[in-house]
C-alpha cells in the first residue's frame, strides 16, 4: 500500500477501506506516514468528507492507538458526558455528582480550557488540594466507593488524536465534521464509558456556529456509537450567550454549589441544561425508564442535598478541601483585589452577546489560557448580571468583574463591552435546546 495512492483516492472522492485507514493511522504514529502526507489526507477529508463507515473505522483506529481504559470491573452502566465546549458551561460539576447521587456510575475524564472556553479540570483545581492527575487504579477505586470521579486524560490515551490534532491545528483542517467526530468519539470510547451523553453547543461561543452544523456532527457521533455498540444520545444546545452567569474557575464552582444548594430556580438555563443532560444519563444507565422519572430523581437529589454531598465526597476523595463547598464558605474561593461593575453606555434591551468575546474577557483577567503554558488565577473572572432579552437601565451593571490586577480589569471591561449589543427592540426568544438526537423514546 502507498500513502500517495490513498490520498489520491480521497482527492477523487473515493471511499477508503478499513485496511487503508488502519494503514494510515498506524503509519502516522510509527512515522512511516510523514506529517505532510497526513496533512494532505486531512485536507482531502476536509473537502471531500467521509462516509459514516469510514468515520467509524477512523474512530476505532484512533481509539486503539493507545491505552483503552478498562472499567468493566465497576458495577453498573458507566456513563460519561461530553460538551463540545462553551462559555460558563459548568454542567459537569453539577451533573456528575447529581447523577451519582441517583445511583449512576460516573467515571469521567475531562479536559483543560484553551482560548475562550473553560475546562472542567481547571475548575476542579480551583478548590484547594484537588488532584486531577490520578492513577487509573485509584480512579477506579474512587468510582467504586462513591460512584463518581473526574480526572484528566491519562497521557497514553489516544496518541493518534494528539498527533492528528496538533497537525490539524496548524494546517487549517480542524473544521471537518468526520475529523471532529472521530477525535471526540475515539477519546470517549478509549476512556471506557458504556454510554455517553453529548452536549453539542451551537452559536457564537461554540465550535459549531450553526444549528445545521451541530446536528450533522451530533448525528455522526450517535451513528458511530451505534456502529460500535455504545449507547449515545446527543443534545444540541444554545451557546449564543454564556450558559451560566459565572465565567471563571472558582466562580463557576460557586455557581455549581449554588445550584446544588437549591439557590438557582428551575427555568434557569444552567439548571435546565443540567436536568436535561442528567435525565439522559440516568436513562442510558437504565436507572429510569422515562424522562419524567429521571427528572424527579434528579430534583429529589438536588432538594435533599445528596447531590452537593456527593460533590464534597468526590472532592475529598480527590484530595481537595471539601469544607469550602457550602454556601457559608464558598465566597472564600472567589476573593479578589477588586470587584468592578460594568455598565452599558445606553439603556435598552440586551439584544445580543458575542459569547466568544465574553470568554476572552474572562481569559484576559487570568481565568483562561491563551497558550498551553499560561497559568490560571482561580479566583478571577466575571459574573453576568443580565441575559439576552433583559432590559438594562443606566444604573444597572451588565456584569461584575473579579480581578487581581487593575490594568487587566480595564482591558477586560472593554472587551466585555465590545461583546454587548444594546437595542431599543426586544430580541427574539432564543431556545435553550434545539433538539435531541439518538433518543428512541
Ligand atoms: N474537540 C475535540 O476533541 N476534537 C476536535 O477535533 C474538535 C473539538
Ligand atoms: Ca441509540
Short mmCIF file of C-alpha atoms and ligand atoms in Angstrom, two decimals:
data_model
loop_
_atom_site.label_atom_id
_atom_site.label_comp_id
_atom_site.label_asym_id
_atom_site.label_seq_id
_atom_site.Cartn_x
_atom_site.Cartn_y
_atom_site.Cartn_z
CA UNK A 1 0.00 0.00 0.00
CA UNK A 2 1.27 3.50 -0.80
CA UNK A 3 0.07 6.54 1.12
CA UNK A 4 0.09 8.68 -2.03
CA UNK A 5 -2.47 6.35 -3.65
CA UNK A 6 -4.74 6.66 -0.62
CA UNK A 7 -4.54 10.47 -0.75
CA UNK A 8 -5.30 10.36 -4.49
CA UNK A 9 -8.29 8.11 -3.80
CA UNK A 10 -9.72 10.61 -1.29
CA UNK A 11 -9.00 13.51 -3.65
CA UNK A 12 -11.09 11.62 -6.26
CA UNK A 13 -13.96 11.27 -3.72
CA UNK A 14 -13.21 7.58 -3.15
CA UNK A 15 -14.04 5.60 -0.03
CA UNK A 16 -11.08 4.30 1.99
CA UNK A 17 -11.29 0.69 3.19
CA UNK A 18 -10.91 -0.40 6.80
CA UNK A 19 -7.41 -1.71 6.00
CA UNK A 20 -6.41 1.54 4.30
CA UNK A 21 -7.50 3.61 7.32
CA UNK A 22 -5.60 1.26 9.66
CA UNK A 23 -2.50 1.59 7.46
CA UNK A 24 -2.69 5.39 7.61
CA UNK A 25 -3.17 5.74 11.37
CA UNK A 26 -0.58 3.11 12.29
CA UNK A 27 1.87 4.58 9.80
CA UNK A 28 1.31 8.11 11.04
CA UNK A 29 2.05 7.03 14.62
CA UNK A 30 5.15 5.00 13.78
CA UNK A 31 6.46 7.71 11.45
CA UNK A 32 6.24 5.82 8.13
CA UNK A 33 3.46 8.20 7.06
CA UNK A 34 5.07 11.65 7.37
CA UNK A 35 3.28 14.81 8.53
CA UNK A 36 2.99 16.24 5.01
CA UNK A 37 1.13 13.19 3.73
CA UNK A 38 -1.17 13.10 6.74
CA UNK A 39 -1.81 16.84 6.34
CA UNK A 40 -2.68 16.31 2.67
CA UNK A 41 -5.04 13.48 3.60
CA UNK A 42 -6.71 15.56 6.30
CA UNK A 43 -7.17 18.41 3.83
CA UNK A 44 -8.73 15.99 1.30
CA UNK A 45 -11.10 14.86 4.08
CA UNK A 46 -11.99 18.49 4.87
CA UNK A 47 -13.09 18.94 1.25
CA UNK A 48 -14.47 15.52 0.33
CA UNK A 49 -15.68 14.17 3.66
CA UNK A 50 -16.01 10.59 4.81
CA UNK A 51 -18.79 8.05 4.80
CA UNK A 52 -20.18 7.03 8.20
CA UNK A 53 -18.34 3.73 7.81
CA UNK A 54 -15.02 5.46 7.16
CA UNK A 55 -15.55 7.81 10.13
CA UNK A 56 -16.30 4.80 12.34
CA UNK A 57 -13.18 2.96 11.18
CA UNK A 58 -11.12 6.11 11.79
CA UNK A 59 -12.61 6.43 15.29
CA UNK A 60 -11.77 2.80 16.13
CA UNK A 61 -8.21 3.07 14.81
CA UNK A 62 -7.65 6.23 16.86
CA UNK A 63 -9.26 4.73 19.97
CA UNK A 64 -6.96 1.69 19.80
CA UNK A 65 -3.83 3.76 19.10
CA UNK A 66 -3.13 3.86 22.86
CA UNK A 67 -4.43 2.75 26.19
CA UNK A 68 -8.10 1.74 26.40
CA UNK A 69 -9.35 2.19 29.96
CA UNK A 70 -10.97 -0.92 31.37
CA UNK A 71 -13.90 -0.02 33.60
CA UNK A 72 -15.52 -3.47 33.34
CA UNK A 73 -14.77 -4.22 36.99
CA UNK A 74 -17.06 -1.40 38.12
CA UNK A 75 -20.71 -2.13 38.75
CA UNK A 76 -23.48 -0.62 36.67
CA UNK A 77 -23.54 1.19 33.35
CA UNK A 78 -20.52 3.50 33.16
CA UNK A 79 -21.93 6.75 31.85
CA UNK A 80 -19.96 9.72 30.59
CA UNK A 81 -20.92 13.16 29.37
CA UNK A 82 -19.08 15.40 26.97
CA UNK A 83 -19.59 19.00 25.99
CA UNK A 84 -18.10 20.31 22.77
CA UNK A 85 -17.11 23.40 24.73
CA UNK A 86 -18.57 26.72 25.61
CA UNK A 87 -18.50 29.66 27.99
CA UNK A 88 -19.93 29.46 31.51
CA UNK A 89 -20.58 25.77 30.96
CA UNK A 90 -20.45 24.36 34.48
CA UNK A 91 -22.68 21.35 33.84
CA UNK A 92 -20.15 18.62 34.73
CA UNK A 93 -19.64 19.96 38.27
CA UNK A 94 -23.39 19.72 38.80
CA UNK A 95 -24.47 16.59 36.99
CA UNK A 96 -21.55 14.25 37.64
CA UNK A 97 -22.34 14.29 41.40
CA UNK A 98 -26.10 14.59 40.90
CA UNK A 99 -26.24 11.52 38.64
CA UNK A 100 -24.00 9.61 41.06
CA UNK A 101 -26.32 10.61 43.91
CA UNK A 102 -29.14 8.94 41.92
CA UNK A 103 -27.16 5.68 41.68
CA UNK A 104 -25.25 6.34 38.46
CA UNK A 105 -21.63 5.36 37.85
CA UNK A 106 -19.76 8.39 36.50
CA UNK A 107 -16.10 7.73 35.66
CA UNK A 108 -15.21 10.84 33.75
CA UNK A 109 -12.12 12.13 32.01
CA UNK A 110 -12.18 15.84 31.30
CA UNK A 111 -10.02 18.43 29.60
CA UNK A 112 -8.49 21.81 30.29
CA UNK A 113 -9.66 25.08 28.88
CA UNK A 114 -7.90 26.69 25.97
CA UNK A 115 -8.68 30.06 24.39
CA UNK A 116 -12.10 31.42 25.28
CA UNK A 117 -13.56 28.19 26.68
CA UNK A 118 -13.13 26.91 30.22
CA UNK A 119 -12.12 23.41 31.23
CA UNK A 120 -13.52 21.24 33.99
CA UNK A 121 -10.06 20.30 35.34
CA UNK A 122 -9.15 23.95 35.89
CA UNK A 123 -12.43 24.49 37.73
CA UNK A 124 -11.84 21.46 39.97
CA UNK A 125 -8.29 22.59 40.74
CA UNK A 126 -9.62 25.96 41.97
CA UNK A 127 -10.76 24.01 45.06
CA UNK A 128 -7.58 23.85 47.21
CA UNK A 129 -5.82 20.48 47.17
CA UNK A 130 -7.94 18.86 44.45
CA UNK A 131 -5.93 16.49 42.26
CA UNK A 132 -6.94 15.66 38.72
CA UNK A 133 -3.89 13.62 37.74
CA UNK A 134 -4.78 10.37 39.42
CA UNK A 135 -3.54 6.88 38.51
CA UNK A 136 -6.18 4.65 36.93
CA UNK A 137 -6.39 2.12 39.77
CA UNK A 138 -7.05 4.89 42.28
CA UNK A 139 -9.58 6.46 39.86
CA UNK A 140 -11.43 3.13 39.65
CA UNK A 141 -11.35 2.75 43.44
CA UNK A 142 -12.89 6.19 43.98
CA UNK A 143 -15.65 5.48 41.46
CA UNK A 144 -16.26 2.10 43.07
CA UNK A 145 -16.57 3.69 46.52
CA UNK A 146 -18.62 6.79 45.81
CA UNK A 147 -19.89 6.45 42.23
CA UNK A 148 -18.05 9.40 40.71
CA UNK A 149 -14.62 10.80 39.91
CA UNK A 150 -13.49 13.39 37.36
CA UNK A 151 -9.84 13.29 36.29
CA UNK A 152 -7.62 14.34 33.39
CA UNK A 153 -6.96 12.07 30.47
CA UNK A 154 -4.04 9.75 31.05
CA UNK A 155 -1.06 10.53 28.87
CA UNK A 156 -1.33 7.26 26.95
CA UNK A 157 -4.90 7.79 25.84
CA UNK A 158 -5.48 8.22 22.10
CA UNK A 159 -1.99 9.32 20.94
CA UNK A 160 -3.29 9.35 17.34
CA UNK A 161 -5.69 12.14 18.27
CA UNK A 162 -2.97 14.19 19.95
CA UNK A 163 -0.73 13.94 16.89
CA UNK A 164 -3.52 14.47 14.36
CA UNK A 165 -4.98 17.42 16.27
CA UNK A 166 -1.60 19.15 16.52
CA UNK A 167 -1.26 18.83 12.75
CA UNK A 168 -4.86 19.94 12.09
CA UNK A 169 -4.32 22.99 14.28
CA UNK A 170 -1.53 24.31 12.04
CA UNK A 171 -2.94 23.24 8.65
CA UNK A 172 -6.47 24.70 8.89
CA UNK A 173 -8.01 21.23 8.98
CA UNK A 174 -9.80 21.40 12.34
CA UNK A 175 -13.19 22.19 10.86
CA UNK A 176 -14.14 18.86 9.35
CA UNK A 177 -17.16 17.05 10.78
CA UNK A 178 -15.79 13.48 10.38
CA UNK A 179 -12.41 14.53 11.82
CA UNK A 180 -14.07 16.24 14.80
CA UNK A 181 -16.46 13.32 15.37
CA UNK A 182 -13.62 10.77 15.27
CA UNK A 183 -11.48 12.95 17.55
CA UNK A 184 -14.19 13.30 20.21
CA UNK A 185 -15.59 9.76 19.99
CA UNK A 186 -12.21 8.00 19.96
CA UNK A 187 -11.26 9.72 23.25
CA UNK A 188 -14.62 8.99 24.88
CA UNK A 189 -14.51 5.33 23.80
CA UNK A 190 -10.90 4.92 24.94
CA UNK A 191 -11.91 6.36 28.33
CA UNK A 192 -14.11 3.31 28.81
CA UNK A 193 -17.69 4.55 29.02
CA UNK A 194 -20.59 2.25 28.08
CA UNK A 195 -22.92 5.17 27.49
CA UNK A 196 -22.26 8.76 26.52
CA UNK A 197 -24.40 11.89 26.56
CA UNK A 198 -23.05 14.52 24.19
CA UNK A 199 -23.84 18.21 24.61
CA UNK A 200 -23.20 19.74 21.21
CA UNK A 201 -23.10 23.51 21.62
CA UNK A 202 -24.04 25.76 18.72
CA UNK A 203 -23.74 29.51 18.45
CA UNK A 204 -21.23 32.32 18.60
CA UNK A 205 -19.46 30.95 21.70
CA UNK A 206 -19.12 27.41 20.32
CA UNK A 207 -17.03 25.48 17.90
CA UNK A 208 -20.09 24.82 15.73
CA UNK A 209 -21.58 28.15 14.71
CA UNK A 210 -24.88 26.92 13.21
CA UNK A 211 -27.57 24.51 14.29
CA UNK A 212 -27.24 22.62 10.98
CA UNK A 213 -23.50 22.01 11.54
CA UNK A 214 -24.15 20.93 15.12
CA UNK A 215 -26.86 18.49 14.06
CA UNK A 216 -24.67 16.93 11.38
CA UNK A 217 -21.86 16.43 13.91
CA UNK A 218 -24.26 15.07 16.55
CA UNK A 219 -25.88 12.62 14.13
CA UNK A 220 -22.50 11.28 13.05
CA UNK A 221 -21.31 10.79 16.65
CA UNK A 222 -24.56 8.99 17.57
CA UNK A 223 -24.15 6.81 14.44
CA UNK A 224 -20.55 5.95 15.36
CA UNK A 225 -21.76 4.96 18.84
CA UNK A 226 -24.46 2.73 17.33
CA UNK A 227 -21.99 1.06 15.00
CA UNK A 228 -19.62 0.17 17.84
CA UNK A 229 -22.30 -0.84 20.32
CA UNK A 230 -22.20 2.10 22.73
CA UNK A 231 -25.31 3.99 23.70
CA UNK A 232 -25.06 7.63 22.71
CA UNK A 233 -27.57 10.47 22.96
CA UNK A 234 -26.71 13.97 21.74
CA UNK A 235 -28.47 17.19 22.68
CA UNK A 236 -27.98 20.33 20.65
CA UNK A 237 -27.96 23.37 22.94
CA UNK A 238 -27.58 27.10 22.50
CA UNK A 239 -24.27 28.90 23.04
CA UNK A 240 -25.24 32.39 21.86
CA UNK A 241 -24.70 33.56 25.44
CA UNK A 242 -22.85 32.03 28.39
CA UNK A 243 -24.83 29.10 29.80
CA UNK A 244 -24.45 30.05 33.44
CA UNK A 245 -23.96 33.56 34.82
CA UNK A 246 -20.40 32.91 36.06
CA UNK A 247 -17.36 32.77 33.76
CA UNK A 248 -14.17 31.86 35.64
CA UNK A 249 -12.96 28.84 37.57
CA UNK A 250 -13.85 29.25 41.26
CA UNK A 251 -16.76 31.48 40.20
CA UNK A 252 -18.19 28.55 38.23
CA UNK A 253 -17.59 26.19 41.16
CA UNK A 254 -19.55 28.67 43.26
CA UNK A 255 -22.42 28.65 40.76
CA UNK A 256 -22.44 24.83 40.78
CA UNK A 257 -22.56 24.83 44.59
CA UNK A 258 -25.42 27.36 44.47
CA UNK A 259 -27.32 25.13 42.07
CA UNK A 260 -26.70 22.02 44.18
CA UNK A 261 -27.81 24.02 47.27
CA UNK A 262 -31.17 24.85 45.69
CA UNK A 263 -30.34 28.53 45.21
CA UNK A 264 -30.95 28.51 41.44
CA UNK A 265 -34.56 28.01 40.33
CA UNK A 266 -35.98 25.68 37.68
CA UNK A 267 -36.23 27.53 34.36
CA UNK A 268 -32.73 28.98 34.69
CA UNK A 269 -30.69 27.88 31.64
CA UNK A 270 -27.86 26.21 33.59
CA UNK A 271 -30.42 24.42 35.77
CA UNK A 272 -32.44 23.22 32.78
CA UNK A 273 -29.46 22.01 30.72
CA UNK A 274 -28.11 20.14 33.77
CA UNK A 275 -31.51 18.49 34.23
CA UNK A 276 -31.72 17.56 30.55
CA UNK A 277 -28.23 16.04 30.41
CA UNK A 278 -28.70 14.31 33.77
CA UNK A 279 -32.05 12.89 32.62
CA UNK A 280 -30.46 11.32 29.54
CA UNK A 281 -27.55 9.98 31.64
CA UNK A 282 -29.94 8.24 34.05
CA UNK A 283 -31.99 6.84 31.16
CA UNK A 284 -28.88 5.47 29.40
CA UNK A 285 -27.79 3.98 32.75
CA UNK A 286 -31.10 2.06 32.96
CA UNK A 287 -31.85 3.80 36.25
CA UNK A 288 -35.01 5.47 34.96
CA UNK A 289 -37.38 4.36 32.22
CA UNK A 290 -38.77 7.76 31.38
CA UNK A 291 -37.52 11.34 31.26
CA UNK A 292 -40.13 12.26 33.85
CA UNK A 293 -38.93 9.64 36.35
CA UNK A 294 -35.31 10.66 35.76
CA UNK A 295 -36.06 14.34 36.30
CA UNK A 296 -37.92 13.56 39.52
CA UNK A 297 -34.93 11.58 40.78
CA UNK A 298 -32.55 14.44 39.97
CA UNK A 299 -34.86 17.02 41.55
CA UNK A 300 -35.02 14.99 44.72
CA UNK A 301 -31.20 14.60 44.87
CA UNK A 302 -30.98 18.36 44.48
CA UNK A 303 -33.58 19.18 47.10
CA UNK A 304 -32.42 16.70 49.75
CA UNK A 305 -28.81 17.83 49.40
CA UNK A 306 -27.43 14.44 48.32
CA UNK A 307 -26.03 15.92 45.08
CA UNK A 308 -23.97 18.51 46.99
CA UNK A 309 -22.90 15.84 49.48
CA UNK A 310 -21.70 13.71 46.56
CA UNK A 311 -19.66 16.60 45.13
CA UNK A 312 -17.99 17.05 48.52
CA UNK A 313 -17.26 13.32 48.76
CA UNK A 314 -15.73 13.37 45.30
CA UNK A 315 -13.54 16.40 46.04
CA UNK A 316 -12.40 14.90 49.35
CA UNK A 317 -11.58 11.59 47.62
CA UNK A 318 -9.50 13.53 45.07
CA UNK A 319 -7.51 15.22 47.84
CA UNK A 320 -9.39 18.52 47.92
CA UNK A 321 -10.69 20.56 50.84
CA UNK A 322 -14.44 19.97 50.58
CA UNK A 323 -15.18 22.29 53.51
CA UNK A 324 -15.26 25.21 51.03
CA UNK A 325 -18.19 23.63 49.20
CA UNK A 326 -21.07 25.16 51.11
CA UNK A 327 -22.89 28.49 50.91
CA UNK A 328 -21.18 29.64 54.14
CA UNK A 329 -17.61 29.32 52.81
CA UNK A 330 -17.68 29.28 49.03
CA UNK A 331 -17.01 33.06 48.81
CA UNK A 332 -13.53 32.45 50.25
CA UNK A 333 -12.58 30.89 46.90
CA UNK A 334 -13.54 33.97 44.88
CA UNK A 335 -11.81 36.63 46.98
CA UNK A 336 -10.02 39.12 44.72
CA UNK A 337 -8.36 42.53 44.99
CA UNK A 338 -11.19 44.36 43.25
CA UNK A 339 -14.73 43.80 42.09
CA UNK A 340 -15.80 46.21 39.38
CA UNK A 341 -19.29 46.64 37.92
CA UNK A 342 -19.51 47.22 34.16
CA UNK A 343 -22.32 49.45 32.84
CA UNK A 344 -23.76 49.81 29.37
CA UNK A 345 -23.26 53.12 27.54
CA UNK A 346 -27.02 53.38 26.87
CA UNK A 347 -30.30 51.99 28.21
CA UNK A 348 -32.21 49.35 26.32
CA UNK A 349 -32.65 45.65 25.81
CA UNK A 350 -29.66 43.34 25.93
CA UNK A 351 -30.07 42.30 22.31
CA UNK A 352 -27.07 40.08 21.56
CA UNK A 353 -23.85 38.85 23.13
CA UNK A 354 -20.67 37.88 21.31
CA UNK A 355 -20.08 34.91 23.60
CA UNK A 356 -16.54 34.20 22.46
CA UNK A 357 -15.59 37.75 23.49
CA UNK A 358 -17.11 37.23 26.95
CA UNK A 359 -14.89 34.16 27.29
CA UNK A 360 -11.93 36.21 26.11
CA UNK A 361 -12.75 38.97 28.65
CA UNK A 362 -12.52 36.37 31.45
CA UNK A 363 -9.36 34.88 29.95
CA UNK A 364 -7.70 38.33 29.92
CA UNK A 365 -8.14 38.51 33.71
CA UNK A 366 -6.24 35.25 34.08
CA UNK A 367 -9.22 32.85 34.14
CA UNK A 368 -8.05 31.04 31.00
CA UNK A 369 -5.05 30.32 28.87
CA UNK A 370 -4.05 31.93 25.59
CA UNK A 371 -1.36 29.26 25.21
CA UNK A 372 -0.95 25.90 26.92
CA UNK A 373 1.90 27.23 29.07
CA UNK A 374 -0.15 30.04 30.72
CA UNK A 375 -1.07 29.68 34.38
CA UNK A 376 -4.54 30.33 35.71
CA UNK A 377 -5.70 32.59 38.55
CA UNK A 378 -8.54 30.51 40.01
CA UNK A 379 -10.44 33.37 41.68
CA UNK A 380 -10.82 35.80 38.77
CA UNK A 381 -13.50 36.06 36.10
CA UNK A 382 -16.82 37.75 35.65
CA UNK A 383 -20.41 37.26 36.68
CA UNK A 384 -23.12 38.30 34.24
CA UNK A 385 -25.97 40.27 35.78
CA UNK A 386 -28.18 40.32 32.68
CA UNK A 387 -29.15 37.85 29.97
CA UNK A 388 -30.36 38.35 26.40
CA UNK A 389 -33.83 39.91 26.44
CA UNK A 390 -33.39 41.68 29.80
CA UNK A 391 -33.94 45.44 29.95
CA UNK A 392 -30.82 47.26 31.16
CA UNK A 393 -31.03 50.63 32.93
CA UNK A 394 -28.11 53.05 33.13
CA UNK A 395 -27.53 52.31 36.81
CA UNK A 396 -27.74 48.53 36.45
CA UNK A 397 -24.48 46.66 35.86
CA UNK A 398 -24.23 44.22 32.95
CA UNK A 399 -21.64 42.22 34.81
CA UNK A 400 -19.27 42.26 37.77
CA UNK A 401 -15.57 41.76 37.08
CA UNK A 402 -13.47 39.89 39.67
CA UNK A 403 -9.84 40.88 39.20
CA UNK A 404 -6.48 40.81 40.93
CA UNK A 405 -4.88 43.36 38.58
CA UNK A 406 -6.35 46.84 37.87
CA UNK A 407 -4.72 47.07 34.42
CA UNK A 408 -6.34 43.79 33.39
CA UNK A 409 -9.71 44.94 34.78
CA UNK A 410 -9.79 47.83 32.34
CA UNK A 411 -8.89 45.73 29.29
CA UNK A 412 -11.33 43.03 30.27
CA UNK A 413 -14.18 45.51 30.79
CA UNK A 414 -13.52 46.99 27.34
CA UNK A 415 -13.54 43.51 25.80
CA UNK A 416 -16.76 42.66 27.63
CA UNK A 417 -18.50 45.85 26.46
CA UNK A 418 -17.42 45.15 22.88
CA UNK A 419 -19.33 41.85 23.17
CA UNK A 420 -22.62 43.51 24.08
CA UNK A 421 -25.31 44.85 21.75
CA UNK A 422 -27.99 47.05 23.34
CA UNK A 423 -31.12 47.84 21.33
CA UNK A 424 -34.43 49.62 21.76
CA UNK A 425 -36.06 46.49 20.29
CA UNK A 426 -36.66 43.37 22.32
CA UNK A 427 -34.79 40.45 20.73
CA UNK A 428 -36.50 37.26 19.57
CA UNK A 429 -36.61 34.45 22.09
CA UNK A 430 -33.61 32.09 21.94
CA UNK A 431 -34.38 28.42 22.64
CA UNK A 432 -32.02 26.78 25.17
CA UNK A 433 -32.32 23.38 23.49
CA UNK A 434 -32.66 22.87 19.74
CA UNK A 435 -33.13 19.12 19.56
CA UNK A 436 -32.19 15.69 20.92
CA UNK A 437 -30.63 13.04 18.66
CA UNK A 438 -30.35 9.30 19.25
CA UNK A 439 -33.09 9.05 21.88
CA UNK A 440 -35.55 6.50 20.54
CA UNK A 441 -38.13 7.11 23.30
N1 LIG B 1 -12.81 18.76 20.20
C1 LIG B 1 -12.07 17.64 20.03
O1 LIG B 1 -11.82 16.90 20.97
N2 LIG B 1 -11.62 17.37 18.80
C2 LIG B 1 -11.87 18.14 17.73
O2 LIG B 1 -11.44 17.82 16.65
C3 LIG B 1 -12.62 19.31 17.94
C4 LIG B 1 -13.10 19.59 19.17
CA1 LIG B 2 -29.04 4.76 20.11
#
